[in-house]
Amino acid sequence: MREWRVAMATYQEFIQQNEDRDGVRFSWNLWPSSRLEATRLVVPVSCLFTPLKERPDLPPVQYEPVLCSRANCKAVLNPLCQVDYRAKIWACNFCFQRNPFPPSYAGISDVNQPAELMPQFSTIEYIVQRGPPNPLIFLYVVDTCLEEEDLQALKESLQMSLSLLPPNALVGLITFGRMVQVHELSCEGIAKSYVFRGTKELSSKQIQEMLGLTNPSATGPQGRPAAPQDPAVTCRFLQPVHKVDMNLTDLLGELQRDPWPVPQGKRPLRSTGIALSIAVGLLEGTFPNTGARVMMFMGGPPTQGPGMVVGDELKTPIRSWHDITKDNARHLKKATKYYDALANRAASNGHSIDIYACALDQTGLLEMKCLSNLTGGHIAMGDSFNTSLFKQTFQRVFSKDHNGEFRMAFGGTLEVSTSRELKVSGAIGPCVSLNAKGPCISENEVGVGGTTQWKICSLSPSTTLALYFEVVNQHNAPIPQGGRGAVQFVTQYQHSNTQRRIRVTTVARNWADAQSQIQHIESSFDQEASAVIMARLGVFRAESEEGPDVLRWLDRQLIRLFMFHLRRSPFLQVFNNSPDECSYYRHHFVCQNLTQSLIMIQPILYSYSFHGPPEPVLLDSGSILPDRILLMDTFFQLVIYHGETIAQWRKAGYQEQPEYENFKHLLVAPVDDAQEILQTRFPMPRYIDTEHGGSQARFLLSKVNPSQTHNNLYSWGQETGAPILTDDVSLQVFMDHLKKLAVSSAA
Amino acid sequence: MNVNQQPPMASPYGQPQPGYSQPSYAPLGGGYPGPYGPYSGPATAYQPGAPQGSARGPPPVSTNQAYSQYAQGDIQNGPPPMDHSMAQPAQRPPVCQPYSHGAMNLSGPHPSYPQQYGVQPSMQQMTNQMSGMQVGSGPLTSAGPGYAPPPSSEPPISAAYSAAAPPSYTQAPHPVSGAPSQPPPPSEPAAPQPYYDGPPPSQQPPFPSSAPPPSQPFPSSSPYSGPPLPANPGPLQSLDNSPSHLAPSPAQQTFPNSAPPPVSQALYSGPLPPPDLALSHLPCIPCPVPCRPAPRPTPLPPGPMQQPPQPGMHGGYPTQQNGAFGQPRGPQPGYAGPQYPGQQNYGAVPAPTPAPTQKRLDPDSIPSPIQVIEDDRANKSSEPFTTGVKGQTPPLVTTNFQVKDQGNASPRFVRCTAYNIPCTADMAKQSQVPLAAVIKPLAMLPPDETRPYMVDHGEAGPIRCNRCKAYMCPYMQFIEGGRRFQCGFCSCVTDVPPHYFQHLDHTGKRVDCCDRPELSLGSYEFVATVDYCKNNKLPQPPSFIFFIDVSYNAVKSGMVNIVCQELKTLLDYLPRENPEADSVVRVGFVTYNKVLHFYNVKSSLAQPQMMVVSDVSDMFLPLLDGFLVNVNDSRMVIESLLDQIPEMFADTRETETVFGPVIQAGLEALKAADCAGKLFLFHSSLPIAEAPGKLKNREDKKLVGTDKEKSLFQPQSGFYSNLSKECVAQGCCVDLFLFPNQYVDVATLGVVPVSTGGSVYKYTYFQAEMDRERFLNDLRRDVQKPMGFDAVMRVRTSTGIRATDFFGSFFMSNTTDVELAGLDCDKTVTVEFRHDDKLSEDTGALMQCAVLYTSCSGQRRLRVHNMAVNCCSQLADLYRNCETDTIINFFSKYAYRSLLNTPTKTVRDTLVNQCAQILACYRKNCASPSSAGQLILPECMKLLPVYLNCVLKSDVLQPGADVSVDDRAYLRQLLSCMDVSESHVFFYPRLLPLVKLDGGSLPMAVRNSEERLSKGGVYLLETGLYLFLWVGANAQQELLSNIFGTPTFSQIDPNMTSLPELDNPFSQRLREIIDSFRSQRSRYMKLMVVKQEDKAELIFKHFLCEDKSASGGASYVDFLCHMHKEIRQLLS
């Protein structure tokens, strides 16, 4: 066994290095060696894992991984394995099975090692050849019940997107309004589409029959034997972009608004549910287990048919939290159930569903969230398709990495193997269980558990799962000093260039006796990771439980600073946020990586002034000063806030005067920084430029710690800061309260 | 003798004969007397001595011999040498004899009848003989100038003609108004003479001459002279025989020869005219001589019945033609001679025995439709028909006449079965004459008649009676100085609204009477107000939606291509009211196989868009905007679409189709557009694809003729009737064009069209080259014809009668309102009236038919037709003022509808019964006393038997083996909305000899019998659905050259569907005639060229409705005898 040496000076660096190399951050970097001790630590042994973390420095290898031959292990050969170079045998570090090397490894020796045995390749990627390459599939599902402007903008975005797709990708188009139309793309001349009633649920089989996708020979008069089917040829609805580019562009151009009249006082009839079921059914029948992306664009809530979220009467508003708590949301349960079922079907076929919802009111994301959550799809939310927020977000879906390849992968499965002392409790993230049984499954389920494999239909480099483990080693069976636990993540996926790839990450941590080494363990605590991991757990529970209960649970579980903001965040706090917004925020929270998640929990606030370079300041009302410009990044919003004085200067136009060029620079600085963030962030944050007293300033004011409120303004008696009109307690009060609680409970 | 021949014939017929033959014999010997008994009675009345004697007594030698021989012949089956007269032509003579037997049978035992009925030959034979006789006499060349000459064919034809002509005269007409049959002539057997003597029609100079001949032939006639009847005996005998074996076949054979010349008919007509008497007496069986007739009565020799059952008619036919024909003709010259003998027998027979003579009832002696038509034409076409006089029978539908509306609706709109209706229900019941009106509310008028004026009574809407809601009409009586009016229907008094007030003149009429159509005319229109609109909303202009089947069969037959090509131009001819303006009718397009393809043809699109709806189980409209468009706006897109449809589906392999969802789709489209409209469905096959309204193939020929046959006419499921209700509610009219290659279940597919006022067109085995023209013309007409949408028709009547039953293409949700999603100018609604009280002779009976509809421009209108008829307390008045054509129209509709619930046989029997009752009632109550053995027909109804026979023989009621269930269902539905003129030609096709076609007038038609055809001639037959050009095998070369451009018979292409355009007057005129015929009918008649003795001739012969039909239908003569028997039964 090779020595695994922690050479880092600090845990900080160790953590950083591990993250950079493997995309893994554990809550504890020393693991308590017994179940009892682990339980006492409150925060479980767990990690955030980013399967496809971008590793420009990691060239994939062109051969297949070597697997452990034990049937229920199948772990991949890795640097932690013991290798007998002479006997050409390696021992699995998970099950200790001794395996011969395959013949192709005949030449290995101490000095001639395959990459997967080198320590720096604790993460390695294999390119494997299995079957014909499957093209990527993009199926647009477009709502046509839009305002003319919106529709126009959306059409343009869609047309633009065609040029971004890989030429061999298959593309399809479904439009919906009162009816659902599946457009045939292969035909010349007349544009042809199949139309479905928006209110009638059809089975996948019916859909395929109605689309004429069933075996054509059955209906042919001559009874010509069915030619072996190439789905790409057979399916007229999904065609290579390069073939139908022009055709589809025209088709999109001619797309009309839903022509059915909408009477006064009614919502347009939107058959979103059926449109999705047809999209799912279409893919299910033609390209099962092939990477595909259903991209749904909707401008309002589903109003008819299965999956309807609200009736078409405008006088009945869409459900609010209030309605939900009062059990007044008529369609909620039914719709949720419907979309759940759809999501599961899509997920089991490896198809992901994106939702791009642009409307001023809610659109039903609450009910539909699982479509994306379970399939790894994106959710983007905006006010209109005619905004740069949507346009750029959408464009960014197709962004490419340094190799010119799309930052998306499909049909991923993540398999986790653990050392014997460790079991997997579950995962939280954009995944579904594959129900793969194995020896390392914990009985305690956390998140999506009971399996060692998860399906992640769509992956991006930032897609991150939280994985929870349980130490099962009994207290009376101590692990020898220096013992290490290992975890192996095997991610199989379809690369955007259609290759099948397998990425294997194997990590190990030292065991530590909690009684004797509690300081070590404490120092190995990764506060950030833990915060996010626990927050995910909170969000996951919030999804399934009542809000206040979750807060109480969180309060009971954690006495940590971050939780102040988390409690206030939309992830747990539904006040002031519509159900849709919550769903939106939560969706992103459970799939973003650690850095982004942290921003979401505790927004970042930068202050710009003449007094010095930009500096991060406390997210506190005290930071709001007249002569500062603030830049707040909440992940979902970017707010530039001009203090009172600055705003007055700007209004007076000083920045236009040459002698005040420095002021001009001051004004530009946060904008430039914001642009930088905007460049990389997905989805595009809402960009807000506001000033003291501006109505949009509320975005800032609602986030900062209300250290000064109308209640205590005068007691502070200082000129700095801005009072916040809120009844929420400030961090100070929270902390005081927390201390009291901690002490009392300890006593 | 003849006998010999029979046997051979017999064989084809097969079974029946053997059985018959033997038994028959026995009877002959002793049994006969019995059966005869009853008959003889009448016979005696007629002609005491002779007939009876003949019948009962030992038959005259000759007859006996004949008889016996016959019998033997049958038994033996040996080839018959020709005993008698004509050596070579042998066949004929024999025929004669057998006939005579047949005749005897006829009169005799009724039971035998049915069987005999089926077989017709005997009658014909008789006629043959008659003609033959006449021929001998036959100086009457005049009759058929053209005919006589036929060079090649000459023998037979010419002979027949000449001969025939004369005879017919004599017999048929009973010129003399005078006495009953008897007076006429002693010559009577020969019948001809008497007639001639009588009122020889001016035209018929020939007569006189002819007269002699007849007499000659029948020297024996003297015996006859008694009144009638030698005939009687004849029939009787025949009857007897028939059971035995009267070889039917022989009859047929003889046929050809005998063919009475058409000419004769003409002559016939001459005499008939006698006005008042109107009654034609037909000597009952006495056949040969029948007509002893009374003045006008047309005596008809019945005789036919005798024939043995001749199932094999078909078989028989061909043989006759082939063989028999030739022979008979050959002999012709000598013909006269040979025949004479026969005749002699005849003559003798009567007296002595029934033998040969009786059987032949000369077809020329029985009422001739042609004659009646010609007479009416001659008498009534010159003067305009004014409708002012109540109770007046209008000219026949075959007559060209002008109508002047003077207060009653024109016969073009309304025709009644009777114009004098009985005052009481009892009378009506007694007479059994149906009281009905055939109404064609939106009929097109000839250019010289003005279409109904439009009346606008302002915002308050049309002025109506307060109680019965009848609309203002000439029958409203203004009282109290014009301030109020009394309703002519219910007598309720209603105030005249101030804006409508007008003073009365001294006669009590409003002074503005003549200025207001609603006060002076029988037909006019009101502008309807919003109160008359659905949902109290003015209607939208209607829409037309075209549904094109694009399944494999439809594409392959070329239909899709043709439709698409045609629509491109046809769309410019959508109906409009103002010819200057564009039509406001919007159009939509759908193609379908087992799924539906809708097309978005919005004008703003560069290319049409296809929207496929596969969810046929739950049809919906996939698009709204862009589906129904204005043709001019979207012309480019539509043309592009129509160009592409055939290409798109050129390679389709989809064979299954749906049907119900197609109509549902149209219905949904109209609902969505909130308008009425019409769906045009071009459909090819049985809809077996999984969908609502899916059908299974249930064609089962085994059911035909059984009590379960009716199920074939019933729809398979209730789906379509439910659907049609919805369609009617929306004003969605469905026109169905069928292109089947096999069974498509017309009975079910037609439910919606029939219930919505639509039409069904059927093009079986559609072939683009052959049927294109017919289909396109039908389509063009169907698209262009003026029509109303979303119509409701209500018939109001004056107190005492009421409308009780309705026939036609419509839907009724209650007992009074006839709802028509669409009503076009060709559709008729037949209304039956019944008494619910006594009527008064003073006031007569009134009827007002009001049709509320939406015009093609989207205007809501009310068309009102008023009709007043007389009431009579004397049955004679009823019989004097009725219209046979209309009665037949009613009967046929009634019978065809009954098929749905009643076994076919019952329907037929009912028809015969009712007809017999009508005639018996007349005989009993109106005819002057005469021998019971004499058949006496009312003048107005003398064609009732022949027409009724045509109805009974129609494919629907008596299908041949080659008539499919679909055809029958199709015809059944087709007839339900035919007007009188269409039903007339449908049942009694028009057969024109193409002789000299110079001048503007048409050649005179000839009767529909093979024997009227000359081998040397060319004939045009119009059935209302088809045109046949029959070319005789020996047609003159010049004639052929003129018509076909080739002088050679064999070079004529029987597949041509249009005549070559040759530059000679004959060709031009012929094509003109064909064109004009076609323009008179609502459906385009495909022209078929039939060469004599070609296979296709069978089809043609099917329409020779006076002959026995291949399916077992009786010949005219036979049927008449049967009728007579029925009547006599009723009377006794």
CSV table of N, CA and C in Angstrom, one decimal, chain B residues 130-131 133-140 163-177 180-201 204-226 264 267-268 271 287-295 299 340 343 347 362 364-365:
chain,number,residue,atom,x,y,z
B,130,MET,N,-99.4,-11.0,-81.6
B,130,MET,CA,-100.2,-9.9,-82.1
B,130,MET,C,-99.5,-9.1,-83.2
B,131,SER,N,-98.4,-8.8,-82.8
B,131,SER,CA,-97.7,-8.0,-83.8
B,131,SER,C,-97.6,-8.8,-85.1
B,133,MET,N,-99.4,-10.8,-86.3
B,133,MET,CA,-100.7,-10.7,-87.0
B,133,MET,C,-100.8,-9.4,-87.8
B,134,GLN,N,-100.5,-8.5,-87.0
B,134,GLN,CA,-100.7,-7.2,-87.6
B,134,GLN,C,-99.7,-7.0,-88.7
B,135,VAL,N,-98.6,-7.5,-88.4
B,135,VAL,CA,-97.6,-7.4,-89.5
B,135,VAL,C,-98.3,-7.8,-90.8
B,136,GLY,N,-98.8,-8.8,-90.6
B,136,GLY,CA,-99.4,-9.3,-91.8
B,136,GLY,C,-100.2,-8.2,-92.4
B,137,SER,N,-101.0,-7.7,-91.6
B,137,SER,CA,-101.8,-6.6,-92.1
B,137,SER,C,-101.0,-5.5,-92.4
B,138,GLY,N,-100.1,-5.4,-91.6
B,138,GLY,CA,-99.2,-4.3,-91.5
B,138,GLY,C,-98.8,-3.4,-92.6
B,139,PRO,N,-99.7,-2.8,-93.1
B,139,PRO,CA,-99.4,-1.8,-94.0
B,139,PRO,C,-98.8,-0.6,-93.4
B,140,LEU,N,-98.9,-0.5,-92.2
B,140,LEU,CA,-98.5,0.7,-91.5
B,140,LEU,C,-97.1,0.9,-91.6
B,163,ALA,N,-95.5,-4.1,-88.5
B,163,ALA,CA,-96.6,-4.9,-88.0
B,163,ALA,C,-97.1,-4.3,-86.7
B,164,ALA,N,-96.1,-4.1,-85.9
B,164,ALA,CA,-96.5,-3.6,-84.6
B,164,ALA,C,-97.3,-2.4,-84.6
B,165,ALA,N,-96.9,-1.5,-85.4
B,165,ALA,CA,-97.5,-0.2,-85.3
B,165,ALA,C,-99.0,-0.4,-85.4
B,166,PRO,N,-99.4,-0.9,-86.4
B,166,PRO,CA,-100.8,-1.0,-86.6
B,166,PRO,C,-101.5,-1.7,-85.4
B,167,PRO,N,-101.0,-2.8,-85.1
B,167,PRO,CA,-101.7,-3.5,-84.1
B,167,PRO,C,-101.9,-2.6,-82.9
B,168,SER,N,-100.8,-2.1,-82.5
B,168,SER,CA,-100.8,-1.4,-81.3
B,168,SER,C,-102.0,-0.4,-81.3
B,169,TYR,N,-102.1,0.2,-82.3
B,169,TYR,CA,-103.1,1.2,-82.4
B,169,TYR,C,-104.4,0.6,-82.0
B,170,THR,N,-104.6,-0.3,-82.8
B,170,THR,CA,-106.0,-0.9,-82.7
B,170,THR,C,-106.2,-1.2,-81.3
B,171,GLN,N,-105.4,-1.9,-80.8
B,171,GLN,CA,-105.7,-2.5,-79.5
B,171,GLN,C,-105.8,-1.4,-78.4
B,172,ALA,N,-104.6,-0.9,-78.3
B,172,ALA,CA,-104.5,0.0,-77.2
B,172,ALA,C,-105.6,1.0,-77.0
B,173,PRO,N,-105.6,1.8,-77.9
B,173,PRO,CA,-106.4,3.0,-77.8
B,173,PRO,C,-107.9,2.5,-77.8
B,174,HIS,N,-108.6,3.2,-77.2
B,174,HIS,CA,-110.0,2.9,-77.4
B,174,HIS,C,-110.5,4.2,-77.7
B,175,PRO,N,-110.4,4.4,-78.8
B,175,PRO,CA,-110.8,5.7,-79.3
B,175,PRO,C,-112.1,6.0,-78.9
B,176,VAL,N,-112.9,5.1,-79.2
B,176,VAL,CA,-114.3,5.5,-79.1
B,176,VAL,C,-114.6,5.7,-77.6
B,177,SER,N,-115.1,6.9,-77.5
B,177,SER,CA,-115.4,7.2,-76.1
B,177,SER,C,-116.6,6.4,-75.8
B,180,PRO,N,-118.6,0.9,-73.8
B,180,PRO,CA,-117.6,0.1,-73.2
B,180,PRO,C,-117.0,-0.7,-74.2
B,181,SER,N,-116.2,-1.4,-73.8
B,181,SER,CA,-115.3,-2.1,-74.7
B,181,SER,C,-116.1,-2.8,-75.9
B,182,GLN,N,-117.1,-3.3,-75.6
B,182,GLN,CA,-117.8,-4.1,-76.6
B,182,GLN,C,-118.0,-3.4,-77.9
B,183,PRO,N,-118.5,-2.4,-77.8
B,183,PRO,CA,-118.9,-1.8,-79.1
B,183,PRO,C,-117.8,-1.9,-80.0
B,184,PRO,N,-116.8,-1.6,-79.7
B,184,PRO,CA,-115.8,-1.5,-80.7
B,184,PRO,C,-115.9,-2.5,-81.6
B,185,PRO,N,-115.4,-3.1,-81.8
B,185,PRO,CA,-115.4,-3.8,-83.0
B,185,PRO,C,-115.4,-5.2,-82.7
B,186,PRO,N,-116.1,-5.5,-83.5
B,186,PRO,CA,-116.3,-6.9,-83.6
B,186,PRO,C,-114.9,-7.5,-83.9
B,187,SER,N,-114.2,-6.8,-84.6
B,187,SER,CA,-112.9,-7.3,-84.9
B,187,SER,C,-112.1,-7.6,-83.7
B,188,GLU,N,-112.7,-7.2,-82.8
B,188,GLU,CA,-112.0,-7.0,-81.6
B,188,GLU,C,-110.9,-7.9,-81.3
B,189,PRO,N,-110.9,-9.0,-81.5
B,189,PRO,CA,-109.7,-9.7,-81.1
B,189,PRO,C,-108.6,-9.0,-81.6
B,190,ALA,N,-108.7,-8.6,-82.8
B,190,ALA,CA,-107.6,-7.9,-83.4
B,190,ALA,C,-107.5,-6.6,-82.8
B,191,ALA,N,-108.4,-6.3,-82.0
B,191,ALA,CA,-108.4,-5.0,-81.3
B,191,ALA,C,-108.1,-3.8,-82.2
B,192,PRO,N,-107.1,-3.9,-82.9
B,192,PRO,CA,-106.6,-2.7,-83.6
B,192,PRO,C,-107.8,-2.1,-84.3
B,193,GLN,N,-108.4,-2.8,-85.0
B,193,GLN,CA,-109.4,-2.2,-85.8
B,193,GLN,C,-110.3,-1.3,-85.0
B,194,PRO,N,-110.9,-1.8,-84.1
B,194,PRO,CA,-111.9,-1.0,-83.4
B,194,PRO,C,-111.3,0.3,-83.0
B,195,TYR,N,-110.1,0.2,-82.5
B,195,TYR,CA,-109.6,1.5,-82.1
B,195,TYR,C,-109.5,2.5,-83.3
B,196,TYR,N,-109.0,1.9,-84.2
B,196,TYR,CA,-108.8,2.8,-85.3
B,196,TYR,C,-110.1,3.5,-85.7
B,197,ASP,N,-111.0,2.6,-85.7
B,197,ASP,CA,-112.2,3.2,-86.1
B,197,ASP,C,-112.6,4.4,-85.3
B,198,GLY,N,-112.4,4.1,-84.1
B,198,GLY,CA,-112.8,5.1,-83.2
B,198,GLY,C,-112.2,6.4,-83.5
B,199,PRO,N,-111.6,6.9,-82.6
B,199,PRO,CA,-111.1,8.2,-82.8
B,199,PRO,C,-109.7,8.0,-83.2
B,200,PRO,N,-109.5,7.9,-84.4
B,200,PRO,CA,-108.2,7.7,-84.8
B,200,PRO,C,-107.5,9.0,-84.6
B,201,PRO,N,-106.4,8.9,-84.1
B,201,PRO,CA,-105.7,10.2,-83.9
B,201,PRO,C,-105.4,10.7,-85.2
B,204,GLN,N,-102.6,9.3,-87.0
B,204,GLN,CA,-102.5,8.0,-87.4
B,204,GLN,C,-103.2,7.6,-88.6
B,205,PRO,N,-102.9,8.2,-89.5
B,205,PRO,CA,-103.6,7.8,-90.7
B,205,PRO,C,-103.4,6.3,-90.9
B,206,PRO,N,-102.3,5.9,-90.6
B,206,PRO,CA,-102.0,4.5,-90.9
B,206,PRO,C,-103.1,3.6,-90.4
B,207,PHE,N,-103.6,4.1,-89.4
B,207,PHE,CA,-104.5,3.2,-88.7
B,207,PHE,C,-105.5,2.5,-89.6
B,208,PRO,N,-106.2,3.3,-90.2
B,208,PRO,CA,-107.2,2.7,-91.0
B,208,PRO,C,-106.6,1.5,-91.7
B,209,SER,N,-105.6,1.9,-92.3
B,209,SER,CA,-105.0,0.8,-93.1
B,209,SER,C,-104.7,-0.4,-92.2
B,210,SER,N,-104.2,0.0,-91.2
B,210,SER,CA,-103.8,-1.1,-90.3
B,210,SER,C,-104.9,-1.9,-89.9
B,211,ALA,N,-105.9,-1.2,-89.7
B,211,ALA,CA,-107.1,-1.9,-89.2
B,211,ALA,C,-107.4,-3.1,-89.9
B,212,PRO,N,-107.4,-2.9,-91.1
B,212,PRO,CA,-107.7,-4.1,-91.9
B,212,PRO,C,-106.9,-5.3,-91.5
B,213,PRO,N,-105.7,-5.0,-91.5
B,213,PRO,CA,-104.8,-6.1,-91.3
B,213,PRO,C,-105.3,-6.9,-90.1
B,214,PRO,N,-105.4,-6.3,-89.1
B,214,PRO,CA,-105.8,-7.1,-87.9
B,214,PRO,C,-107.0,-7.9,-88.2
B,215,SER,N,-107.9,-7.3,-88.8
B,215,SER,CA,-109.1,-8.0,-89.0
B,215,SER,C,-108.8,-9.3,-89.8
B,216,GLN,N,-108.0,-9.0,-90.7
B,216,GLN,CA,-107.7,-10.2,-91.6
B,216,GLN,C,-107.1,-11.3,-90.8
B,217,PRO,N,-106.2,-10.9,-90.1
B,217,PRO,CA,-105.5,-12.0,-89.4
B,217,PRO,C,-106.5,-12.8,-88.6
B,218,PHE,N,-107.4,-12.1,-88.1
B,218,PHE,CA,-108.3,-12.8,-87.3
B,218,PHE,C,-109.6,-13.0,-88.0
B,219,PRO,N,-109.6,-13.8,-88.8
B,219,PRO,CA,-110.9,-14.1,-89.4
B,219,PRO,C,-111.8,-14.5,-88.3
B,220,SER,N,-111.2,-15.2,-87.6
B,220,SER,CA,-112.0,-15.9,-86.5
B,220,SER,C,-112.6,-14.8,-85.6
B,221,SER,N,-112.0,-13.7,-85.8
B,221,SER,CA,-112.4,-12.7,-84.9
B,221,SER,C,-113.9,-12.6,-84.7
B,222,SER,N,-114.5,-12.9,-85.7
B,222,SER,CA,-116.0,-12.8,-85.6
B,222,SER,C,-116.5,-13.4,-84.3
B,223,PRO,N,-116.0,-14.5,-84.1
B,223,PRO,CA,-116.5,-15.1,-82.8
B,223,PRO,C,-116.3,-14.1,-81.7
B,224,TYR,N,-115.2,-13.6,-81.8
B,224,TYR,CA,-114.8,-12.7,-80.7
B,224,TYR,C,-115.8,-11.6,-80.6
B,225,SER,N,-116.0,-11.1,-81.7
B,225,SER,CA,-116.7,-9.9,-81.7
B,225,SER,C,-117.6,-9.8,-80.5
B,226,GLY,N,-117.9,-10.8,-80.0
B,226,GLY,CA,-118.7,-10.7,-78.9
B,226,GLY,C,-117.9,-9.9,-78.0
B,264,SER,N,-96.4,2.1,-83.0
B,264,SER,CA,-97.8,1.8,-82.6
B,264,SER,C,-98.1,2.7,-81.4
B,267,LEU,N,-99.3,5.9,-82.0
B,267,LEU,CA,-100.7,5.9,-82.5
B,267,LEU,C,-101.6,5.8,-81.3
B,268,TYR,N,-101.2,5.0,-80.5
B,268,TYR,CA,-102.0,4.7,-79.3
B,268,TYR,C,-102.4,6.0,-78.7
B,271,PRO,N,-105.5,8.0,-79.7
B,271,PRO,CA,-106.8,7.7,-79.3
B,271,PRO,C,-107.1,8.0,-77.9
B,287,CYS,N,-107.1,-10.9,-73.1
B,287,CYS,CA,-106.0,-10.5,-73.8
B,287,CYS,C,-106.0,-10.2,-75.2
B,288,PRO,N,-105.9,-11.1,-75.9
B,288,PRO,CA,-105.5,-10.8,-77.2
B,288,PRO,C,-106.3,-9.6,-77.7
B,289,VAL,N,-107.4,-9.7,-77.5
B,289,VAL,CA,-108.2,-8.7,-78.0
B,289,VAL,C,-108.5,-7.7,-77.1
B,290,PRO,N,-108.1,-7.8,-76.2
B,290,PRO,CA,-108.4,-7.0,-75.1
B,290,PRO,C,-109.3,-6.0,-75.3
B,291,CYS,N,-108.8,-5.1,-75.8
B,291,CYS,CA,-109.4,-3.9,-75.7
B,291,CYS,C,-110.6,-3.7,-76.3
B,292,ARG,N,-111.4,-4.1,-75.8
B,292,ARG,CA,-112.6,-3.8,-76.4
B,292,ARG,C,-113.0,-2.6,-75.9
B,293,PRO,N,-112.5,-2.1,-75.4
B,293,PRO,CA,-112.6,-1.0,-74.6
B,293,PRO,C,-113.6,-0.1,-74.8
B,294,ALA,N,-113.7,0.4,-73.7
B,294,ALA,CA,-114.7,1.3,-73.6
B,294,ALA,C,-114.1,2.5,-74.2
B,295,PRO,N,-114.7,3.5,-74.1
B,295,PRO,CA,-114.3,4.7,-74.6
B,295,PRO,C,-112.9,5.0,-74.3
B,299,PRO,N,-108.2,-0.8,-72.2
B,299,PRO,CA,-108.4,-2.1,-71.8
B,299,PRO,C,-107.1,-2.8,-71.9
B,340,TYR,N,-99.6,-15.6,-89.5
B,340,TYR,CA,-101.0,-15.7,-89.7
B,340,TYR,C,-101.6,-17.0,-89.1
B,343,GLN,N,-102.1,-16.7,-85.8
B,343,GLN,CA,-103.2,-15.9,-85.5
B,343,GLN,C,-104.5,-16.6,-85.7
B,347,GLY,N,-107.3,-16.5,-83.4
B,347,GLY,CA,-108.7,-16.2,-83.6
B,347,GLY,C,-109.5,-17.4,-83.3
B,362,ASP,N,-101.5,-8.2,-76.5
B,362,ASP,CA,-100.6,-7.3,-77.3
B,362,ASP,C,-100.1,-6.1,-76.4
B,364,ASP,N,-99.1,-3.6,-77.3
B,364,ASP,CA,-99.5,-2.3,-77.9
B,364,ASP,C,-100.9,-2.0,-77.5
B,365,SER,N,-101.6,-3.0,-76.9
B,365,SER,CA,-102.9,-2.7,-76.6
B,365,SER,C,-103.1,-2.3,-75.2
